Structures are given as structure tokens and as C-alpha cells.
Tab-separated table of C-alpha atoms in Angstrom:
chain	number	residue	atom	x	y	z
A	1	MET	CA	-0.891	-10.739	-7.720
A	2	LYS	CA	-3.580	-10.750	-5.063
A	3	ILE	CA	-2.998	-8.639	-1.982
A	4	THR	CA	-5.359	-7.208	0.613
A	5	VAL	CA	-5.684	-3.417	0.603
A	6	ASN	CA	-7.481	-1.856	3.574
A	7	GLY	CA	-9.312	-5.133	4.166
A	8	THR	CA	-10.350	-5.742	0.543
A	9	GLU	CA	-8.752	-8.405	-1.640
A	10	THR	CA	-7.259	-6.602	-4.640
A	11	GLU	CA	-5.417	-7.689	-7.783
A	12	VAL	CA	-2.352	-5.586	-8.651
A	13	GLN	CA	0.261	-5.881	-11.376
A	14	GLY	CA	3.026	-3.969	-9.561
A	15	ASP	CA	5.544	-5.948	-7.552
A	16	THR	CA	6.562	-3.173	-5.147
A	17	LEU	CA	4.571	-1.074	-2.718
A	18	ALA	CA	5.334	2.063	-4.758
A	19	ALA	CA	4.093	0.441	-7.981
A	20	ALA	CA	0.930	-0.792	-6.280
A	21	LEU	CA	0.246	2.680	-4.841
A	22	ASP	CA	0.615	4.204	-8.313
A	23	GLU	CA	-1.683	1.574	-9.779
A	24	LEU	CA	-4.294	2.193	-7.074
A	25	GLY	CA	-4.265	5.973	-7.662
A	26	TYR	CA	-2.146	7.015	-4.662
A	27	GLY	CA	1.012	7.881	-6.624
A	28	GLU	CA	1.627	11.431	-5.383
A	29	ALA	CA	-0.800	11.374	-2.444
A	30	LYS	CA	0.435	12.051	1.076
A	31	VAL	CA	-0.470	8.774	2.751
A	32	ALA	CA	0.872	6.525	5.484
A	33	THR	CA	1.456	2.896	4.544
A	34	ALA	CA	1.936	-0.413	6.292
A	35	VAL	CA	2.562	-3.905	4.958
A	36	ASN	CA	1.623	-6.844	7.167
A	37	GLU	CA	1.116	-4.461	10.104
A	38	ALA	CA	4.622	-2.948	9.771
A	39	PHE	CA	4.883	0.779	8.999
A	40	VAL	CA	6.618	1.524	5.689
A	41	PRO	CA	7.985	5.083	5.360
A	42	ALA	CA	7.710	6.852	2.008
A	43	THR	CA	11.462	6.472	1.486
A	44	ALA	CA	11.172	2.655	1.668
A	45	ARG	CA	8.227	2.060	-0.655
A	46	ASP	CA	10.444	0.250	-3.156
A	47	ARG	CA	9.800	-2.725	-0.834
A	48	ALA	CA	8.762	-5.859	-2.734
A	49	LEU	CA	5.251	-7.206	-2.261
A	50	SER	CA	4.316	-10.879	-2.157
A	51	PRO	CA	0.975	-12.526	-2.907
A	52	GLY	CA	-1.213	-12.399	0.188
A	53	ASP	CA	0.448	-9.326	1.723
A	54	ARG	CA	-1.826	-7.041	3.726
A	55	VAL	CA	-1.418	-3.376	2.792
A	56	GLU	CA	-2.943	-0.529	4.780
A	57	ILE	CA	-3.144	2.946	3.253
A	58	VAL	CA	-4.189	5.810	5.508
A	59	ALA	CA	-4.713	9.395	4.353
A	60	PRO	CA	-4.339	12.177	6.922
A	61	ARG	CA	-7.583	13.840	7.969
A	62	GLN	CA	-8.068	17.289	9.294
A	63	GLY	CA	-10.514	17.838	12.066
A	64	GLY	CA	-11.054	18.745	15.621
């Protein structure tokens, strides 16, 4: 299915946010996620995705 990940149209096979994260290489990474501008906590990443969903993945950055 086609979804948008961080502004880029992407084809994924997984039908949940967790499956898509695994497929995109973020499986065990500590990241923050949102679907269609709504925050999705790590405990709720079994949320189903639909074609056209907008997914944002943000990794924490250290700095000053």
C-alpha cells in the first residue's frame, strides 16, 4: 500500500504501523511516531494503516 513517510510517498507491505516500521528499518529504534498528525505511542503501534496515511517518524537528537 502507498503511504507517505516523512513527506515521501512510500510503498509498504505491512498493514500496521509496527509492521511498516519494521519494514522501513525502524524495528527496535527509539522513535516517536504520528499517523495523520496524531501521536501514536509505542504501545499502540499495532494500529492499522490505510492507503494514503501520512506517517511521521522522528528520532531523538542530542544537542545543545
